[in-house]
């Protein structure tokens, strides 16, 4: 009896290239569910993006701040630290200081920052605005211009706010992060809309919104599984790589931050936060994540090991 | 896979002789499909047809039930590959492995550590379910004493990881009716030696073989020997091969009806480093294991894993809900803002964490939307001016604050006029995404 059940996919995930030249990266391209390399020609090789903030984050857990103490106020050094010390291949720059209430930094200033980081670090970048639509529409096009031809990815674009950002990415040879609120239909619709204004699908990465372990992880997990299954069965408008903002969610959970003193039965505080991030990341790997945006170097190390083991073809 | 009434009808004699008590073969077939009658009631059906109908009506993955004073532990019985297709039914058991080299005092201390691995999340207590005792092969007496210490000091289901059948037999004799899981490890393990225990409800056996073909041979043999409670394990492998095995076993039993692989799957994680345990266990929890045994009892390792299990085994059709009421966040006073959201736990917790991040003490009123999220509840008319007004009245929020100002989610801005009229509260439209709450609250008032 042949004890094997092979699923054949009729479609594969669109391959998306980030960056240019020798440091460029390919994500997507899978033609099977995550890590089932025996039934797909293309192994999924997820990539971890290291998160760098343009200004010192005020709400981070102490264990996280401590890791970046010397660079937390210096985004360029921070990005260099990620590259040189943490072996980063991809930088996710968060332009939080653009927000009218949290710094209100100007488009010019932030565009210069993008240019400087890229010049020093020379790695592919994902650049995320502050979340204020109006401000993002001023800032992100300037940043895109500053990184013209560098094939960087800008977001978040949403169903209510994609035209300005998509247009500047088309003009500058960059791509977008398409953000939907844990909803497969909105995700698909947004991809269609972005595609309609003229950005090719291989310049779009889906941010499906994820929840932290214990805080809605399973909803996002199932939405991603459903989207990926539909994509592999032929739905081209969903057949795009996923980017998952892991650390942003996991470090908000009280289980990541609560002190050992207040919760003596929850175990070591530092490790707990790291494992919370790692388990959240691992879960989305199995749901099809192509890019994981992470923070704690130790969590990155753990999840890198998981990726290495999961993509190890072994001997059959 | 269950047969339809029509499928079953095709297998019946189609003579409408009424011996089964039904007017026609078709009527009888319909009852069979509903499991309201038994094939035995038709005296004329062929043996072959009978076997087909019976085997199609059996669960594709068998389940086993273990009793402990902590409650009933059911393993297996799963029906789907992806939780959105229905749900994952019986949460994977998580167990801690003890070495028999521990001194008795140390062992008892460890047992009490494991008992303390208990975490409350969204109204549920998460605990481990199993303790396993590993035989080092040196001192049978020590192993038996360790086993006694375990059953005398805790109520967990006990698993024996021991390749010496004589030692296992001795343990079984003193188990005192406790449910045991016996790992049939090692090439020498001769399960036939246990065939007189085969129908003993207290004993479950984990069959171990490296590949599915050998596993298949083993389970068929055990079925012939009338073993009732079986689990299977493909042994220690690298993560990608293990994921492949687990996926294949689930697919083959559900989609190809290979009943000889339709058993709950157990995994042992041999590595002791927390990193390895985190990586392997999260994969196994997500991908189809029914029992995972690990060599760490560190709460910071076990807590996230138990939480993952809780998440993945929750029912996608019945979203987790929080109690619909008003929640005070921070040091609220009479001027604190009042924000409305749904009682879908995810909506509530996202709003909660953003309000906390804003450091603006506020009230969150979670409206009873039967666990639907904002947009879904609005579309289903569960989040309406009426339901919000009712929530405000029920909770007497007006006695808690000195104002009558309300913030509603940006996605339901259309209802603001209507709500203002019905509730008598002045309505402000808040941000669409919870992430906009901190900056909104900073400016609000
Ligand atoms: S006893 Fe059998 S053959 Fe007779 S009516 Fe019932 S199903 Fe048909």
XYZ file of C-alpha atoms and ligand atoms in Angstrom:
769
model
C 0.000 0.000 0.000
C 1.375 3.406 -0.946
C 1.056 5.359 2.271
C 1.352 8.849 0.957
C -1.139 11.564 0.171
C 0.191 14.274 -2.093
C -1.762 17.462 -2.753
C -1.060 19.080 -6.081
C -1.500 22.820 -6.255
C -2.791 24.427 -9.408
C -1.223 27.789 -8.640
C 1.794 29.159 -6.863
C 2.343 32.268 -4.779
C 3.681 35.221 -6.761
C 7.382 35.754 -6.153
C 8.211 39.196 -4.867
C 11.722 40.660 -4.894
C 12.745 43.186 -2.240
C 15.781 45.378 -2.759
C 18.266 45.311 -5.607
C 21.583 43.770 -6.445
C 23.457 41.402 -4.222
C 21.424 42.105 -1.084
C 18.040 41.597 -2.739
C 15.680 38.978 -1.363
C 12.983 36.838 -2.871
C 9.858 35.973 -0.930
C 6.846 33.963 -2.037
C 6.936 31.536 -4.918
C 5.628 28.612 -2.853
C 3.585 25.979 -4.648
C 2.618 23.975 -1.556
C 1.524 24.590 2.010
C 4.310 25.755 4.315
C 7.324 23.451 4.550
C 5.733 20.497 2.753
C 8.646 20.500 0.356
C 7.995 16.944 -0.789
C 4.925 18.003 -2.679
C 6.066 21.364 -3.960
C 8.970 22.325 -6.149
C 9.532 25.554 -4.291
C 10.353 25.503 -0.627
C 9.048 28.441 1.300
C 11.933 30.307 2.843
C 10.457 32.864 5.224
C 12.544 35.887 6.104
C 12.764 37.811 9.346
C 12.640 41.605 9.119
C 14.285 43.488 11.983
C 12.184 46.355 13.232
C 13.876 49.751 13.590
C 12.070 52.842 14.867
C 12.785 56.406 13.779
C 12.496 57.573 17.383
C 12.885 55.781 20.717
C 9.715 53.764 21.390
C 8.148 54.853 24.665
C 6.016 51.817 25.386
C 8.528 48.993 25.052
C 9.107 46.394 27.738
C 12.315 46.940 29.640
C 13.863 43.690 28.430
C 13.368 44.876 24.887
C 14.704 48.388 25.473
C 17.793 46.968 27.172
C 18.706 45.032 24.036
C 18.913 48.197 21.965
C 19.977 50.620 24.688
C 22.922 52.099 22.839
C 21.103 52.669 19.541
C 17.500 53.254 20.493
C 17.689 56.990 19.758
C 19.748 56.600 16.609
C 17.864 54.886 13.797
C 20.838 54.729 11.442
C 23.032 53.056 14.025
C 20.132 50.893 15.034
C 19.761 49.582 11.485
C 23.525 49.058 11.230
C 23.486 47.191 14.523
C 20.789 44.885 13.128
C 22.863 44.241 10.034
C 26.265 43.823 11.636
C 25.470 42.274 14.994
C 22.196 40.501 14.364
C 22.789 39.421 10.802
C 19.656 41.153 9.493
C 18.806 40.669 5.824
C 15.798 42.963 5.811
C 15.000 46.128 7.764
C 11.499 47.251 8.670
C 11.662 50.984 9.380
C 8.764 52.402 11.384
C 8.162 56.108 10.886
C 6.210 56.618 14.118
C 7.586 60.100 14.627
C 5.631 61.338 11.613
C 2.444 61.179 13.637
C 0.909 64.612 14.320
C 0.641 63.733 18.026
C 3.933 61.930 18.460
C 6.617 64.139 16.986
C 5.021 65.345 13.778
C 8.316 65.052 11.951
C 8.279 66.386 8.422
C 8.265 64.439 5.182
C 11.622 65.963 4.228
C 13.297 64.953 7.435
C 11.989 61.381 7.231
C 12.816 61.043 3.546
C 16.372 62.028 4.404
C 16.415 59.425 7.155
C 15.331 56.733 4.693
C 18.021 57.784 2.238
C 20.708 57.841 4.930
C 19.796 54.458 6.344
C 19.778 52.899 2.924
C 23.109 54.467 2.023
C 24.762 53.210 5.220
C 23.112 49.824 5.538
C 22.421 48.818 1.962
C 19.732 46.273 2.788
C 16.216 45.950 1.382
C 13.702 47.897 3.450
C 10.049 47.871 4.358
C 8.900 51.330 5.459
C 5.781 51.698 7.563
C 4.144 55.073 8.131
C 2.605 56.386 11.313
C -0.959 55.249 10.613
C -2.414 58.746 10.161
C -3.703 58.600 6.586
C -3.205 62.258 5.797
C 0.316 62.381 7.137
C 1.282 59.054 5.579
C 0.178 60.383 2.203
C 2.597 63.297 2.625
C 5.499 61.363 4.085
C 5.550 58.032 2.262
C 5.668 59.479 -1.300
C 8.678 61.606 -0.295
C 10.372 58.560 1.227
C 9.592 56.546 -1.878
C 11.172 59.268 -3.996
C 14.236 59.221 -1.743
C 14.527 55.481 -2.330
C 13.755 55.603 -6.026
C 14.755 52.423 -7.802
C 15.706 50.701 -4.546
C 12.716 48.375 -4.714
C 11.599 49.034 -1.156
C 8.070 48.370 0.160
C 5.819 51.047 1.636
C 2.776 50.773 3.857
C 0.372 50.498 5.219
C -1.987 50.965 2.338
C -5.589 50.250 3.268
C -8.837 49.987 1.402
C -9.521 53.662 2.236
C -6.033 54.899 1.536
C -3.943 53.304 -1.190
C -4.008 55.535 -4.242
C -1.392 58.141 -3.320
C 1.094 55.643 -1.951
C 0.586 53.155 -4.798
C 1.013 55.910 -7.369
C 4.336 57.044 -5.950
C 5.560 53.456 -5.698
C 4.711 52.942 -9.381
C 6.636 56.083 -10.269
C 9.691 55.151 -8.184
C 9.900 51.423 -8.849
C 8.935 50.499 -5.305
C 6.158 48.274 -3.915
C 3.416 48.361 -1.277
C 2.282 46.610 1.875
C -1.478 46.025 1.570
C -3.103 45.998 4.978
C -6.496 44.411 5.748
C -8.208 43.836 9.127
C -8.179 39.993 9.505
C -10.573 39.730 6.580
C -9.926 37.603 3.523
C -12.399 39.504 1.319
C -10.975 42.914 2.120
C -7.459 41.559 1.557
C -8.455 40.347 -1.877
C -10.376 43.482 -2.784
C -7.456 45.714 -1.811
C -5.068 43.698 -3.984
C -7.447 44.094 -6.901
C -7.755 47.852 -6.344
C -4.003 48.336 -6.064
C -3.491 46.259 -9.165
C -6.099 48.337 -11.016
C -4.244 51.601 -10.416
C -1.298 50.049 -12.203
C 0.966 48.394 -9.659
C 1.835 44.853 -10.780
C 0.979 42.054 -8.349
C 4.628 41.177 -7.875
C 4.990 44.526 -6.106
C 2.388 43.795 -3.439
C 2.808 42.075 -0.064
C -0.229 41.312 2.091
C -0.310 42.437 5.725
C -3.284 40.368 6.918
C -3.136 41.748 10.515
C -2.153 39.224 13.128
C -3.026 38.777 16.768
C -0.593 37.865 19.493
C -0.518 34.489 21.154
C -3.513 34.582 23.473
C -4.954 37.665 21.782
C -6.700 36.474 18.695
C -3.808 34.537 17.160
C -6.202 31.843 15.987
C -8.384 34.214 13.937
C -5.473 35.494 11.909
C -4.032 31.974 11.705
C -7.209 30.609 10.141
C -7.707 33.588 7.820
C -4.176 33.108 6.514
C -4.677 29.355 6.121
C -7.873 29.948 4.171
C -6.292 32.607 1.976
C -3.275 30.425 1.273
C -5.432 27.394 0.396
C -7.508 29.545 -1.963
C -4.320 30.954 -3.499
C -2.854 27.505 -4.127
C -6.137 26.414 -5.692
C -5.914 29.230 -8.208
C -7.006 32.550 -6.707
C -4.339 34.825 -8.170
C -5.546 37.881 -6.268
C -4.751 36.164 -2.984
C -1.593 34.456 -4.197
C 0.782 37.037 -2.717
C 3.313 36.773 0.098
C 2.300 37.617 3.661
C 4.116 39.986 5.992
C 3.224 39.511 9.669
C 3.932 42.126 12.329
C 4.733 39.684 15.090
C 6.581 41.710 17.712
C 4.238 44.681 17.599
C 1.480 42.345 18.785
C 3.340 39.901 21.005
C 5.029 42.581 23.107
C 1.718 44.203 23.873
C 0.440 41.069 25.614
C 0.574 41.425 29.361
C 2.160 37.976 29.514
C 5.211 39.393 27.718
C 5.693 42.304 30.048
C 4.346 41.395 33.479
C 7.019 41.199 36.133
C 8.017 38.017 37.853
C 7.285 39.689 41.157
C 3.627 40.237 40.296
C 3.238 36.819 38.700
C 5.561 34.385 40.438
C 3.971 31.365 38.739
C 4.487 32.676 35.208
C 8.219 32.019 35.133
C 11.139 34.223 34.167
C 10.097 37.593 32.834
C 12.761 38.063 30.170
C 12.404 34.593 28.685
C 8.622 34.746 28.855
C 8.522 37.794 26.572
C 10.987 36.200 24.178
C 9.083 32.918 24.008
C 5.803 34.784 23.590
C 7.273 36.455 20.520
C 8.806 33.187 19.261
C 5.620 31.120 19.636
C 3.569 33.858 17.953
C 6.082 33.917 15.084
C 6.222 30.110 14.808
C 2.458 29.917 14.547
C 2.290 32.299 11.623
C 5.137 30.460 9.894
C 2.843 27.461 9.747
C -0.019 29.592 8.432
C 2.117 30.763 5.501
C 3.974 33.900 6.630
C 6.738 34.921 4.224
C 8.104 37.853 6.219
C 8.055 38.010 10.018
C 8.664 41.437 11.530
C 10.403 40.804 14.838
C 12.246 42.589 17.636
C 14.017 40.640 20.326
C 17.362 39.271 19.065
C 16.924 36.094 21.080
C 13.438 35.505 19.640
C 14.862 36.098 16.169
C 17.549 33.530 16.885
C 15.024 30.916 18.036
C 12.707 31.412 15.079
C 15.636 31.416 12.632
C 16.474 27.965 13.943
C 12.892 26.833 13.396
C 12.995 28.131 9.820
C 16.284 26.386 9.218
C 14.958 23.080 10.520
C 11.662 23.366 8.703
C 13.357 24.047 5.393
C 15.926 21.309 5.855
C 15.130 18.780 3.192
C 16.808 15.967 5.097
C 17.188 12.596 3.499
C 14.186 10.671 2.465
C -16.340 9.644 5.403
C -20.035 9.281 6.126
C -22.210 7.775 3.394
C -25.369 9.536 2.286
C -28.772 7.803 2.411
C -28.578 7.305 -1.332
C -25.100 5.773 -1.149
C -26.389 3.306 1.417
C -29.526 2.548 -0.588
C -27.344 1.394 -3.491
C -25.828 -1.232 -1.188
C -29.178 -2.632 0.037
C -31.104 -5.517 -1.653
C -33.765 -3.053 -2.966
C -36.575 -5.580 -2.547
C -38.650 -3.506 -0.122
C -39.482 -6.632 1.891
C -40.154 -4.587 5.050
C -38.333 -7.024 7.368
C -36.301 -4.142 8.735
C -39.434 -2.489 9.949
C -39.431 0.207 7.289
C -41.724 0.421 4.283
C -38.905 0.556 1.731
C -35.198 -0.065 1.459
C -34.798 3.651 0.783
C -36.559 4.614 3.999
C -34.290 2.231 5.906
C -31.222 3.691 4.151
C -32.218 7.182 5.224
C -32.470 6.071 8.842
C -29.062 4.387 8.621
C -27.503 7.561 7.284
C -28.899 9.375 10.313
C -27.576 6.568 12.534
C -31.157 6.047 13.747
C -31.139 2.352 12.902
C -28.602 -0.453 12.598
C -27.553 -2.489 9.512
C -28.232 -5.619 11.521
C -31.955 -4.989 11.065
C -31.813 -6.052 7.430
C -31.416 -9.848 7.274
C -30.688 -9.892 3.539
C -27.816 -7.467 3.198
C -24.511 -8.903 1.930
C -21.550 -9.095 4.284
C -19.535 -6.900 1.956
C -22.150 -4.145 1.946
C -22.473 -4.403 5.681
C -18.724 -3.935 6.215
C -18.739 -0.950 3.905
C -21.553 0.760 5.747
C -20.107 0.055 9.177
C -16.601 1.183 8.343
C -17.884 4.360 6.704
C -19.819 5.243 9.830
C -16.808 4.899 12.137
C -14.775 7.926 13.134
C -11.759 8.253 10.808
C -9.486 8.954 13.764
C -10.253 6.914 16.837
C -10.321 8.573 20.198
C -9.210 7.277 23.539
C -10.445 8.419 26.872
C -8.292 8.516 29.961
C -9.594 9.068 33.442
C -7.747 10.830 36.148
C -8.976 12.595 39.191
C -8.231 15.823 37.283
C -11.030 14.855 34.913
C -11.438 13.052 31.631
C -8.736 13.375 29.018
C -9.853 12.563 25.484
C -7.226 12.236 22.779
C -7.806 11.931 19.034
C -11.244 11.877 17.425
C -10.235 14.688 15.076
C -12.217 15.257 11.888
C -10.553 18.017 9.886
C -7.206 19.146 8.508
C -7.855 22.845 9.046
C -9.637 24.309 12.001
C -11.795 26.617 9.868
C -13.421 23.546 8.282
C -15.102 22.801 11.602
C -12.821 22.778 14.614
C -10.096 20.814 16.323
C -11.906 18.804 18.965
C -9.762 17.329 21.691
C -6.919 19.535 22.892
C -3.549 17.923 22.605
C -2.299 16.638 25.952
C 0.907 18.173 27.196
C 3.079 16.157 29.519
C 6.317 16.557 31.423
C 8.956 13.826 31.406
C 10.753 12.885 34.639
C 13.928 10.833 34.745
C 13.991 7.944 37.208
C 17.439 9.080 38.314
C 15.859 11.812 40.444
C 15.992 11.242 44.171
C 12.613 10.724 45.764
C 12.712 14.118 47.470
C 13.671 15.848 44.227
C 10.965 13.976 42.347
C 8.285 15.051 44.820
C 9.513 18.615 44.532
C 9.309 18.386 40.735
C 5.781 17.002 40.946
C 4.681 19.955 42.982
C 6.345 22.285 40.444
C 4.328 20.636 37.695
C 1.138 20.980 39.734
C 1.834 24.696 39.935
C 1.826 24.936 36.134
C -1.677 26.320 36.100
C -2.584 29.495 34.278
C -5.879 31.306 34.042
C -6.705 32.822 30.683
C -10.080 34.158 29.509
C -11.917 32.257 32.184
C -10.215 28.920 31.583
C -7.600 27.174 33.700
C -4.752 25.846 31.578
C -2.756 22.945 32.973
C -0.570 20.098 31.813
C -2.282 16.713 31.633
C 0.332 13.996 31.801
C 3.531 13.182 33.630
C 5.837 10.632 32.055
C 8.457 8.553 33.801
C 11.500 7.565 31.831
C 13.405 4.375 32.640
C 17.160 4.691 32.511
C 17.559 0.935 32.296
C 19.678 0.668 35.391
C 17.585 0.121 38.459
C 14.116 -1.413 38.125
C 13.449 -1.004 41.846
C 14.161 2.720 41.643
C 11.830 3.063 38.666
C 9.004 1.350 40.513
C 9.564 3.511 43.594
C 9.518 6.649 41.445
C 6.253 5.499 39.909
C 4.780 5.016 43.395
C 5.901 8.494 44.371
C 4.143 9.895 41.303
C 0.813 8.174 41.852
C 0.885 9.027 45.535
C 1.573 12.700 44.917
C -0.467 13.737 41.886
C -3.545 12.944 39.867
C -2.114 13.317 36.381
C -2.396 10.549 33.829
C 0.955 8.745 33.932
C 2.939 7.688 30.875
C 5.670 5.046 31.129
C 8.637 5.449 28.823
C 10.362 2.179 29.415
C 11.707 -0.456 27.058
C 11.756 -3.283 29.601
C 8.501 -5.190 29.410
C 9.099 -6.947 32.725
C 9.459 -3.644 34.521
C 6.285 -2.352 32.896
C 4.398 -5.435 34.015
C 5.470 -4.814 37.585
C 4.344 -1.204 37.391
C 0.986 -2.188 35.950
C 0.455 -4.551 38.884
C 0.808 -1.753 41.402
C -0.966 0.909 39.327
C -4.062 0.474 41.400
C -6.504 1.121 38.591
C -4.793 4.350 37.513
C -4.918 5.031 33.773
C -1.520 4.514 32.201
C -0.050 5.268 28.799
C 2.659 2.782 27.905
C 5.268 3.786 25.367
C 6.265 0.701 23.396
C 9.800 1.834 22.757
C 12.787 -0.022 21.502
C 13.131 -2.745 18.895
C 12.852 -5.449 21.528
C 9.475 -4.282 22.744
C 7.137 -7.205 22.238
C 3.591 -5.979 22.488
C 2.258 -9.535 22.381
C 3.467 -9.919 25.941
C 0.701 -7.489 26.833
C -2.066 -9.056 24.811
C -3.820 -10.254 27.958
C -4.055 -6.558 28.913
C -5.374 -5.633 25.456
C -8.905 -4.955 26.574
C -7.893 -3.392 29.886
C -9.511 0.027 29.726
C -6.898 1.537 32.003
C -3.997 0.904 29.666
C -3.201 2.743 26.456
C -0.240 1.824 24.288
C 1.831 4.119 22.086
C 3.180 2.224 19.082
C 6.441 3.585 17.742
C 7.869 3.045 14.262
C 9.965 5.251 12.081
C 7.898 5.133 8.919
C 4.210 4.880 8.175
C 4.390 1.449 6.565
C 5.905 -0.136 9.646
C 3.452 1.749 11.808
C 0.648 0.413 9.688
C 1.852 -3.170 10.184
C 2.083 -2.597 13.924
C -1.415 -1.202 14.328
C -2.928 -3.973 12.210
C -1.211 -6.556 14.380
C -2.458 -4.859 17.537
C -5.972 -4.715 16.158
C -5.849 -8.458 15.570
C -4.696 -8.900 19.141
C -7.762 -6.822 20.112
C -5.885 -3.883 21.597
C -8.358 -1.102 22.240
C -6.493 2.045 23.229
C -3.676 2.868 20.859
C -1.636 5.925 19.975
C 1.104 6.155 17.365
C 4.460 7.929 17.144
C 7.027 8.113 14.334
C 9.928 8.726 16.699
C 12.460 11.523 17.021
C 13.226 13.211 13.697
C 14.117 16.621 12.426
C 11.287 19.120 12.406
C 10.545 19.089 8.684
C 10.307 15.297 8.522
C 8.117 15.242 11.602
C 5.777 17.843 10.111
C 5.547 15.685 7.009
C 4.697 12.561 9.050
C 2.071 14.346 11.118
C 0.465 15.849 8.014
C 0.519 12.539 6.163
C -1.058 10.633 9.048
C -3.867 13.173 9.359
C -4.466 13.296 5.600
C -4.309 9.545 5.049
C -6.777 8.840 7.815
C -9.209 11.598 6.839
C -8.964 11.610 3.073
C -7.982 8.047 2.186
C -9.721 6.410 5.153
C -6.632 4.447 6.104
C -8.069 3.255 9.388
C -4.839 1.631 10.468
C -3.340 5.113 10.797
C -6.452 6.660 12.333
C -5.054 6.954 15.845
C -4.100 9.894 18.021
C -0.455 10.795 17.456
C 2.033 11.291 20.248
C 5.396 13.074 20.076
C 8.307 13.087 22.485
C 10.673 16.055 22.383
C 14.048 14.726 23.491
C 15.935 18.021 23.549
C 15.980 19.880 26.818
C 16.794 23.370 25.554
C 13.805 25.723 25.833
C 14.444 26.923 22.263
C 14.100 23.443 20.789
C 11.009 22.754 22.886
C 9.396 26.045 21.826
C 10.021 25.370 18.136
C 9.023 21.730 18.056
C 6.068 21.932 20.388
C 4.503 24.912 18.620
C 4.713 23.016 15.331
C 3.231 19.834 16.839
C 0.387 21.670 18.590
C -0.606 23.402 15.344
C -0.066 20.384 13.182
C -2.002 17.510 14.521
C -0.308 16.022 17.580
C -2.651 14.665 20.264
C 0.015 14.322 22.928
C 3.378 16.021 23.390
C 5.850 15.007 26.089
C 8.625 17.459 26.951
C 11.607 17.602 29.266
C 11.044 21.007 30.784
C 8.719 22.229 33.471
C 9.794 25.871 33.257
C 6.619 27.973 33.467
C 7.919 30.478 30.909
C 8.159 27.593 28.404
C 4.939 25.779 29.267
C 2.672 28.846 29.599
C 2.993 30.007 25.962
C 2.523 26.432 24.736
C -0.642 25.899 26.764
C -1.917 29.251 25.483
C -1.255 28.208 21.893
C -3.179 25.003 22.500
C -6.093 26.967 23.927
C -6.115 29.296 20.907
C -5.927 26.581 18.280
C -8.520 24.316 19.877
C -11.046 27.100 20.367
C -14.179 26.799 18.261
C -13.974 29.091 15.209
C -17.775 29.094 15.053
C -18.077 30.289 18.631
C -15.777 33.237 19.068
C -14.419 33.820 22.526
C -16.481 36.415 24.301
C -15.995 38.693 27.223
C -18.798 39.462 29.611
C -20.828 42.329 28.147
C -20.525 45.140 30.682
C -18.547 48.288 31.316
C -14.894 47.922 32.232
C -12.886 50.581 34.036
C -9.368 50.894 32.634
C -6.871 52.749 34.800
C -7.712 55.254 37.552
C -11.055 56.345 36.157
C -12.943 59.342 37.485
C -16.182 61.150 36.702
C -14.669 62.761 33.594
C -13.241 59.632 32.037
C -14.167 58.967 28.407
C -16.633 56.180 27.591
C -15.774 53.997 24.586
C -18.047 51.450 22.964
C -16.936 48.159 21.459
C -18.340 44.637 21.076
C -18.012 41.674 23.417
C -15.974 39.738 20.849
C -12.913 39.067 22.977
C -10.509 40.079 20.234
C -12.226 43.461 19.705
C -12.373 44.049 23.415
C -8.752 43.097 24.114
C -7.421 45.172 21.217
C -9.329 48.216 22.418
C -8.227 47.488 25.974
C -4.545 47.316 25.108
C -4.712 50.574 23.126
C -6.553 52.372 25.912
C -3.892 51.133 28.312
C -1.186 52.318 25.949
C -2.796 55.784 25.779
C -2.583 56.068 29.566
C -5.927 57.897 29.508
C -8.141 56.228 32.142
C -11.386 55.286 30.376
C -14.481 53.133 30.498
C -14.922 50.500 27.812
C -18.514 49.381 27.328
C -18.587 45.974 25.654
C -21.966 45.524 24.013
C -23.448 42.037 23.773
C -23.016 41.206 20.079
C -22.894 37.460 20.677
C -19.173 37.584 20.161
C -19.234 39.252 16.748
C -16.643 41.821 15.731
C -17.638 45.435 15.071
C -18.300 45.204 11.338
C -19.895 41.770 11.434
C -22.092 42.735 14.375
C -23.161 45.905 12.612
C -24.046 43.968 9.449
C -25.937 41.374 11.511
C -27.745 44.135 13.402
C -26.273 43.131 16.736
C -24.417 46.414 17.136
C -27.214 48.935 16.733
C -28.344 52.170 18.399
C -30.784 49.992 20.355
C -28.230 47.436 21.582
C -25.798 50.198 22.562
C -28.525 52.121 24.387
C -29.495 48.944 26.215
C -25.889 48.305 27.232
C -25.574 51.855 28.586
C -28.760 51.538 30.610
C -28.088 48.069 31.911
C -24.779 49.099 33.329
C -25.835 52.467 34.732
C -22.770 54.003 33.253
C -24.426 57.397 33.640
C -23.933 57.098 37.413
C -20.243 56.498 36.970
C -19.462 59.587 34.907
C -20.611 63.197 35.043
C -20.928 63.600 31.288
C -23.037 62.007 28.582
C -20.446 61.660 25.883
C -19.807 58.455 24.017
C -17.144 57.285 21.557
C -18.132 54.707 18.944
C -15.904 52.735 16.538
C -15.146 54.561 13.285
C -16.579 51.702 11.224
C -20.101 52.367 12.495
C -20.056 56.143 12.121
C -23.307 55.965 10.126
C -25.300 55.225 13.253
C -24.131 58.244 15.228
C -27.195 60.432 14.600
C -29.633 57.680 15.323
C -27.741 56.596 18.424
C -27.612 60.146 19.748
C -31.382 60.353 19.447
C -32.128 56.950 20.986
C -29.645 57.055 23.841
C -29.612 60.742 24.653
C -25.806 60.587 24.683
C -23.647 62.869 22.607
C -21.793 60.677 20.112
C -18.244 61.147 18.849
C -16.916 58.917 16.074
C -13.637 57.319 17.091
C -10.930 55.801 14.882
C -11.621 52.832 12.634
C -8.668 50.827 13.823
C -7.924 50.410 17.502
C -4.341 51.506 16.813
C -5.701 55.046 16.392
C -7.085 55.120 19.936
C -4.046 56.536 21.798
C -3.784 59.607 19.584
C -7.572 59.958 19.542
C -7.799 59.909 23.327
C -4.984 62.413 23.675
C -7.021 64.947 21.728
C -10.449 63.915 22.974
C -12.493 65.977 25.461
S -35.099 -5.571 5.307
Fe -33.512 -5.021 3.896
S -34.306 -5.639 1.944
Fe -36.025 -5.613 3.305
S -36.889 -3.564 3.089
Fe -35.486 -3.452 4.755
S -33.622 -2.843 3.792
Fe -34.893 -3.531 2.166
